[in-house]
Coordinates of C-alpha atoms in Angstrom, one line a residue:
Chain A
X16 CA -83.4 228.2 12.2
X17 CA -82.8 224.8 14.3
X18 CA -81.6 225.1 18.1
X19 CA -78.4 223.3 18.5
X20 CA -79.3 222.1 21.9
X21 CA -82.5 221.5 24.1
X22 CA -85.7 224.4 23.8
X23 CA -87.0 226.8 26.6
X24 CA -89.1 223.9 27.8
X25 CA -86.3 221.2 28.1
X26 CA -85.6 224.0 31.0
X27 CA -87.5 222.7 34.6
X28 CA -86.3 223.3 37.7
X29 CA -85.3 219.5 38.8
X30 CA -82.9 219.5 36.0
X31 CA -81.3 223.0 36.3
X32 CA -80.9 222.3 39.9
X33 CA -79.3 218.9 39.4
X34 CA -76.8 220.2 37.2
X35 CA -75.9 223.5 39.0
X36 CA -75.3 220.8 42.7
X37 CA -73.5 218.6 40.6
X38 CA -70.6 221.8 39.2
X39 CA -70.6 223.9 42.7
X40 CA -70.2 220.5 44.6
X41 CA -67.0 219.6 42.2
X42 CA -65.4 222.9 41.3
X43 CA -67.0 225.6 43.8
X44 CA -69.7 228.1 43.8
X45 CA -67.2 230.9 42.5
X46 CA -65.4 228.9 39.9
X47 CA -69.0 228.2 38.3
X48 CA -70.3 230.0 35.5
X49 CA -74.3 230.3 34.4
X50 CA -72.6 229.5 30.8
X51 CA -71.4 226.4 32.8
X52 CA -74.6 225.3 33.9
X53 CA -76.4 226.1 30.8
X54 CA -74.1 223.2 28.9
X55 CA -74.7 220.9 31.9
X56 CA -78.4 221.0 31.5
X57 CA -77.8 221.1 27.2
X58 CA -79.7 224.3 27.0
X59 CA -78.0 227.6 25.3
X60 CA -77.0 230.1 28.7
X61 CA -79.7 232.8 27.3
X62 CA -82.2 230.1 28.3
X63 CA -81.2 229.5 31.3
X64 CA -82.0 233.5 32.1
X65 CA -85.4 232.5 31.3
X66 CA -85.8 230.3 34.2
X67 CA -83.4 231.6 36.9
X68 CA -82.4 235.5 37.5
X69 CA -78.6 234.7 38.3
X70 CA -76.0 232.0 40.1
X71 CA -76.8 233.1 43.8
X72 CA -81.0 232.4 43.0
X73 CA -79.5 228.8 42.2
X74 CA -77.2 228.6 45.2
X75 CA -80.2 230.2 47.4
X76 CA -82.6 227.1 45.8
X77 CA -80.1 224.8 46.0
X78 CA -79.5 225.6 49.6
X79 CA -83.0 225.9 50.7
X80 CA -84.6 223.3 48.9
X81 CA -81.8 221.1 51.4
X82 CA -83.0 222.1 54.1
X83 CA -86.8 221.7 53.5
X84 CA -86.2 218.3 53.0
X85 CA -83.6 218.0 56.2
X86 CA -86.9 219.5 58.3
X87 CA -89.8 217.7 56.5
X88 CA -87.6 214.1 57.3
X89 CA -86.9 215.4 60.8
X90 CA -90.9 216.4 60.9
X91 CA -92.0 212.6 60.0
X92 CA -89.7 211.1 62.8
X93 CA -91.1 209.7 65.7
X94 CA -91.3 211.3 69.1
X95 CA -90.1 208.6 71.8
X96 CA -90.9 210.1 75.3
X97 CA -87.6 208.4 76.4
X98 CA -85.3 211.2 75.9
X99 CA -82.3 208.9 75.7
X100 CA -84.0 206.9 73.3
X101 CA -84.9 210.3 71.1
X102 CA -81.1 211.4 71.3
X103 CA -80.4 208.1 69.7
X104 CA -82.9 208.3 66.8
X105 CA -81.8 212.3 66.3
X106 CA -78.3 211.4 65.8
X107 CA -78.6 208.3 63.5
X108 CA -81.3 210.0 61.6
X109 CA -79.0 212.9 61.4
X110 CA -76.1 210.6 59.9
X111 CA -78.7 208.9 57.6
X112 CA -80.1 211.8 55.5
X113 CA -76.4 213.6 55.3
X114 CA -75.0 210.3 53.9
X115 CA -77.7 210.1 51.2
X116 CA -76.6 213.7 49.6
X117 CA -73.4 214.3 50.0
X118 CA -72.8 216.5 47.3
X119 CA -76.1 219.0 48.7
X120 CA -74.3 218.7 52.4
X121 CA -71.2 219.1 50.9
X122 CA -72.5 222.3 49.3
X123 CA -75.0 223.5 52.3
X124 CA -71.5 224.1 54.5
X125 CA -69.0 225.0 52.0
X126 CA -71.0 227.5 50.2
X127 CA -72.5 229.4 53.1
X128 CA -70.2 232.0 52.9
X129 CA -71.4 232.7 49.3
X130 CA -74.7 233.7 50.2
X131 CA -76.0 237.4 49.9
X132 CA -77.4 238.5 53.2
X133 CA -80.5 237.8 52.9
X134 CA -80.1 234.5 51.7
X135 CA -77.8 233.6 54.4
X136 CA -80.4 234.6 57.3
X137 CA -83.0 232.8 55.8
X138 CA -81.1 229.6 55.8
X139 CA -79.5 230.3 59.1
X140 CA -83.1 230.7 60.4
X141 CA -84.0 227.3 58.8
X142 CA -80.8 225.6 60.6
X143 CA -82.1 227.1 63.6
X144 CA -84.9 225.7 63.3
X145 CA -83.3 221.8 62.7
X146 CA -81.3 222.4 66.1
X147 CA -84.0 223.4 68.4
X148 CA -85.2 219.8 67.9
X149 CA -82.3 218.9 69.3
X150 CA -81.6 221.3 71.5
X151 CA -85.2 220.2 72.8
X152 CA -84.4 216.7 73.3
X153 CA -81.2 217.7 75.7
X154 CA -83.1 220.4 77.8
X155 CA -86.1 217.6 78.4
X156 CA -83.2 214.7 79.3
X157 CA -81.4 217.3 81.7
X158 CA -84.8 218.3 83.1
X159 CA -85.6 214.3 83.5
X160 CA -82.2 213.8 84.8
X161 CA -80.5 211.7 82.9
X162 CA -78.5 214.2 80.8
X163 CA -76.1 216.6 82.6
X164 CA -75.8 219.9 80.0
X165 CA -73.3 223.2 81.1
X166 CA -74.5 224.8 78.2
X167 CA -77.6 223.2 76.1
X168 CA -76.6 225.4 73.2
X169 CA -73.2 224.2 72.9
X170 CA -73.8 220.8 73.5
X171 CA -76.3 221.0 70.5
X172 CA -73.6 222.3 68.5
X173 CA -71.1 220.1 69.4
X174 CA -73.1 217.0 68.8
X175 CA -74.2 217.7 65.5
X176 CA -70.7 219.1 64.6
X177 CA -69.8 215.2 65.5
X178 CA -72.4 213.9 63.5
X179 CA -71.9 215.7 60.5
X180 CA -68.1 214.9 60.5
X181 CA -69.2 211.9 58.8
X182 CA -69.5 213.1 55.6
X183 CA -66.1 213.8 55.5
X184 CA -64.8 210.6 55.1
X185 CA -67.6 208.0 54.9
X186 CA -67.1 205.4 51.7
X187 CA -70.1 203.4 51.3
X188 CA -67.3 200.6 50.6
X189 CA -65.4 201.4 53.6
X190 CA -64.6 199.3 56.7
X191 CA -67.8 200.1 58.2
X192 CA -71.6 200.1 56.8
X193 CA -73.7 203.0 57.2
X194 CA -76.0 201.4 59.8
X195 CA -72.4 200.5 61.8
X196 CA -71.2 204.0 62.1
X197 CA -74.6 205.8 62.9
X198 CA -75.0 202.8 66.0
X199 CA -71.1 203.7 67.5
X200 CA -71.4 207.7 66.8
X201 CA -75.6 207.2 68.1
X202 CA -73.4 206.1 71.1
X203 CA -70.9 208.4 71.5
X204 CA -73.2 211.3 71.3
X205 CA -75.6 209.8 74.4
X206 CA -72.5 209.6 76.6
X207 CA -71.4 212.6 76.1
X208 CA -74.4 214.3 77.4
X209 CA -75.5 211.6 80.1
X210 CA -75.4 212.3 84.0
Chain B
X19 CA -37.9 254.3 35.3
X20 CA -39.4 254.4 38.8
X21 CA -41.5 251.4 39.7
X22 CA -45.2 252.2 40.9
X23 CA -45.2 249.8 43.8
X24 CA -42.7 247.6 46.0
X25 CA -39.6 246.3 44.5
X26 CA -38.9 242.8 44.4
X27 CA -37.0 242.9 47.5
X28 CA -40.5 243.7 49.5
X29 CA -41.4 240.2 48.7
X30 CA -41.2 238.1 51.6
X31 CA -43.0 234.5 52.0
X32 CA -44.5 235.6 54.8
X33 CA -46.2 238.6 53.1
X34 CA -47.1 237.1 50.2
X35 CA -48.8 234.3 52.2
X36 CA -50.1 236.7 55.0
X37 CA -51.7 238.4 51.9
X38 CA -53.0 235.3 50.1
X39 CA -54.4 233.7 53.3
X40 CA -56.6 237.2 53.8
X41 CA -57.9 237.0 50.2
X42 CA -58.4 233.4 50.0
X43 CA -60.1 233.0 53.7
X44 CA -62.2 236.1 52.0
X45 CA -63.2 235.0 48.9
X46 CA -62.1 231.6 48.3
X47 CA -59.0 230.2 46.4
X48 CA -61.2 229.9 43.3
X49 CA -62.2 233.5 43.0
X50 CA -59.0 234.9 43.9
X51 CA -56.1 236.0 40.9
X52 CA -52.4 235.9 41.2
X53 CA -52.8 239.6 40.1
X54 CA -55.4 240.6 43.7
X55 CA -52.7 238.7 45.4
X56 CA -49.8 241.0 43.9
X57 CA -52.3 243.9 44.8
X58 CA -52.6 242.9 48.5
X59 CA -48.8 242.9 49.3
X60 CA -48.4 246.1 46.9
X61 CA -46.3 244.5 43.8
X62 CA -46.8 244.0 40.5
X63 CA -48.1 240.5 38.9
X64 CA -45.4 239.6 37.2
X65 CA -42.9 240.0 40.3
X66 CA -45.2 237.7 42.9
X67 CA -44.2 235.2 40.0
X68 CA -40.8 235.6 40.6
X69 CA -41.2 234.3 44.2
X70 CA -43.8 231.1 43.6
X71 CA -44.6 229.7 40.4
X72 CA -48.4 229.9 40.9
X73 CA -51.1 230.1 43.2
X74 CA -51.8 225.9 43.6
X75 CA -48.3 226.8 45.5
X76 CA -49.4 229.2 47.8
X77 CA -52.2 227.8 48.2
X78 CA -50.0 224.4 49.5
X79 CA -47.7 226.4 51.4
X80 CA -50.3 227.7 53.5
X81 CA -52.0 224.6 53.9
X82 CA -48.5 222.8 54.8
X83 CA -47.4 226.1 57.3
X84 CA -50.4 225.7 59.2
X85 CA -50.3 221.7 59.7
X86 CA -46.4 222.2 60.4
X87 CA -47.5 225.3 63.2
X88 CA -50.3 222.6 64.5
X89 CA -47.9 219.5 64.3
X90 CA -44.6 221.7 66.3
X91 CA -47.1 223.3 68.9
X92 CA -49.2 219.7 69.7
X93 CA -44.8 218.4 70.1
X94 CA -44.5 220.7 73.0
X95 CA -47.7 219.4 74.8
X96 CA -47.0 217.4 77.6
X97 CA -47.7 213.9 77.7
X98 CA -50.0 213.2 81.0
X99 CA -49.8 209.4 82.1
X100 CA -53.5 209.3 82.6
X101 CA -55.3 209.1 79.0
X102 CA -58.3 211.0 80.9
X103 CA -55.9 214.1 81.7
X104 CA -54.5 213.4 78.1
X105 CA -57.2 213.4 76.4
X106 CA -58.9 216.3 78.2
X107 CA -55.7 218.6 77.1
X108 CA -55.5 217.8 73.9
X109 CA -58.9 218.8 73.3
X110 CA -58.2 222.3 75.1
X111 CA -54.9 222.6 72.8
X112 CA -57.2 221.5 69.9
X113 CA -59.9 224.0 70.4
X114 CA -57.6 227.0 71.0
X115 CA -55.6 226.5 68.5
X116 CA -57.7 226.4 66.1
X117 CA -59.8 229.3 67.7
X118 CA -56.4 231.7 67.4
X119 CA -56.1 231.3 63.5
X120 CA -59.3 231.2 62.0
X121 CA -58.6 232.2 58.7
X122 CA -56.0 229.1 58.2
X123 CA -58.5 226.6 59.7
X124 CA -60.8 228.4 57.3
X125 CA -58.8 227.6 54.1
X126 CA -57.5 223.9 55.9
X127 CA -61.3 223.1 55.8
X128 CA -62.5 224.3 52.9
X129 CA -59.8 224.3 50.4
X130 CA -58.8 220.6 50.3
X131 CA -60.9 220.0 47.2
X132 CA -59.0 223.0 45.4
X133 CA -55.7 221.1 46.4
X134 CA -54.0 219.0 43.2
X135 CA -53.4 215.0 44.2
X136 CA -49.9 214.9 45.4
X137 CA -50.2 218.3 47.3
X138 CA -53.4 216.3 48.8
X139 CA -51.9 213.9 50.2
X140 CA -49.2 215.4 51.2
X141 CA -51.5 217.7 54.4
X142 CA -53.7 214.4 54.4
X143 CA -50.3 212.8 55.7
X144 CA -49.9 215.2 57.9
X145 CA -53.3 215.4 59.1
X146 CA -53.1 211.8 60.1
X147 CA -49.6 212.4 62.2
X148 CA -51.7 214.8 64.5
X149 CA -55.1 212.1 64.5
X150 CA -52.3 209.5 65.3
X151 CA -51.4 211.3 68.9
X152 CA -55.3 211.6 70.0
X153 CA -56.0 207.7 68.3
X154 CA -52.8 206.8 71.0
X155 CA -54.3 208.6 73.4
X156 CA -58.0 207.1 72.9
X157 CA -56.0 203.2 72.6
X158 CA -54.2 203.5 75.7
X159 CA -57.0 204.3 77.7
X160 CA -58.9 201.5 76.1
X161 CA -56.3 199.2 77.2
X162 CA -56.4 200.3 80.5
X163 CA -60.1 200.2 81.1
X164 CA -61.2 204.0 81.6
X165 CA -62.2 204.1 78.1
X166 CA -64.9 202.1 76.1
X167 CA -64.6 202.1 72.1
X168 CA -66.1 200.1 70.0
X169 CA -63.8 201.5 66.7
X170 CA -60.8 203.7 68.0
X171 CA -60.4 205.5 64.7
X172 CA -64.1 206.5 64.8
X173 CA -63.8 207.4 67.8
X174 CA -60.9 209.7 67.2
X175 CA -62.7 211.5 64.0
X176 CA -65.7 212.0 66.1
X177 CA -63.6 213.7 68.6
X178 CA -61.5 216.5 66.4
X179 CA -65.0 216.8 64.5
X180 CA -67.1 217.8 67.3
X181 CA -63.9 220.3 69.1
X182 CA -63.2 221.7 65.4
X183 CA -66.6 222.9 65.0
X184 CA -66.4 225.3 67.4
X185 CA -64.6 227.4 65.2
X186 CA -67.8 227.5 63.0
X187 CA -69.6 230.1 65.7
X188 CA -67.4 231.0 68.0
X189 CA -66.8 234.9 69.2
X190 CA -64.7 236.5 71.5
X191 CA -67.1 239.0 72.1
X192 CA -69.6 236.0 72.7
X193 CA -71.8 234.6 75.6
X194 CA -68.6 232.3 77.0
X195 CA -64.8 232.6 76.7
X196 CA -63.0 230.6 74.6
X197 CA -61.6 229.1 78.4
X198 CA -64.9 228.0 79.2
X199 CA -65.9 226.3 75.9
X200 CA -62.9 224.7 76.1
X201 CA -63.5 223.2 79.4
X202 CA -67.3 222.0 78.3
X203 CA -65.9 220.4 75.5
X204 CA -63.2 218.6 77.1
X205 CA -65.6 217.3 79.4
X206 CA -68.5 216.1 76.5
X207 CA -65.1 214.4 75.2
X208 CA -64.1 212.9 77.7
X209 CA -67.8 211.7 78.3
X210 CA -68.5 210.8 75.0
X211 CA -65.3 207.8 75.2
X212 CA -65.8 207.2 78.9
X213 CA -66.5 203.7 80.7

């Protein structure tokens, strides 16, 4: 008997996870079904067993898979000694690659709360990871003396909480260009850690 | 016949939404049912229908309850003459309160997407109203030389971004009281728009 749609090895992993970020970035990790995901991809939801156990394997993939890319970009950047000058290149390259993939950002900190435990450690521990750089950048400037930092941690966190703010209302035919807004918020985030 | 649970007289808007704001902050609009909703304030289905026509509603009322509570309390802040003092208070009003009601910054955040168009841009309207005051704030002291910003609007987004994510990791029980974050991040504010 014919298949109405696509066979077991129309199933790869690119495709599955393209179609699974493009339904929890629109309707929501909970309002998604496998069944969903199956018709995205054109395969029969049996199939799509084959290749993934269940929905919170793709969300886990989905989510990790961000931020190995987010740390092998971050790995590739260059490490000016100038720790002014590094603060600078974090925070546009930090604008930059959010921009790019709004619908995996837009998933990485809406769906957080819909990972299992052991899912959401692992991905906490990878985030970790992504803010030391910067958190290594500040210490260095306040050691240097050109940053003045109460609290390294928070300062971390507070920067990047700017930073990623711009996914929340960047249109790439807005007012502004991409390269505008990551020079004025590139900016704003030196000030507000300088001496 | 006896009813099993509350008459319709136990259903008051504020338990229904104290109820729906629990599940929703919990679980997400999405996976919650007018029927859990019922079960959380002890009714029947069919009578939490009898008080809102459906959950798009309660979801809207919360959203609009929590920007009216922001909107009233930001009203009875005073209005310092120097945009330095201004601006330093609003982000301590911003931060704590937003740290005192975590579950309805919860769902303001992460449940615009569920909201339909008009009931959008309704809290978007209102959302802007409460920008507007820092924007003024930010513009005045532009004009009278204390601040430097190269795009006020940015400037302002940048601002409630980097004080509203402190409600991402925040805990009472944590490292610093909420006073003292609110004092660093007044300051990094402050900083971040200074001359």
């Amino acid at each position: 008997m014919a298949r109405k749609t696509g066979s077991h090895s129309d199933i790869t992993g690119p495709r599955v996870r393209a179609a699974a970020q493009r339904l929890i970035a629109r309707h929501g990790y909970a309002a998604v079904s496998m069944r969903q995901i199956a018709a995205e991809v054109g395969v029969q939801a049996g199939a799509l067993y084959l290749y993934t156990p269940d929905k919170q394997t793709l969300l886990y993939d989905l989510m990790r898979l961000h931020m190995d890319e987010l740390l092998s970009a971050l790995a590739l950047l260059p490490e000016p000694a100038d720790p002014r000058e590094a603060l600078q290149q974090f925070a546009r390259f930090h604008i930059r690659f959010h921009l790019d993939r709004p619908e995996a950002v837009f998933i990485a900190y809406m769906e957080l709360r819909n990972l299992e435990p052991e899912n959401f450690a692992a991905i906490e521990a990878l985030r970790r990871r992504y803010e030391d750089r910067l958190e290594t950048i500040l210490r260095l400037g306040a050691a240097e003396g050109c940053f003045v930092l109460p609290d390294a941690k928070l300062a971390t966190l507070a920067l990047i909480a700017m930073l990623t703010g711009v996914t929340g209302w960047f249109r790439p035919d807005g007012r502004l260009s991409g390269a505008e807004v990551e020079a004025i918020y590139a900016d704003m985030a030196l000030k507000a850690v300088s001496a």
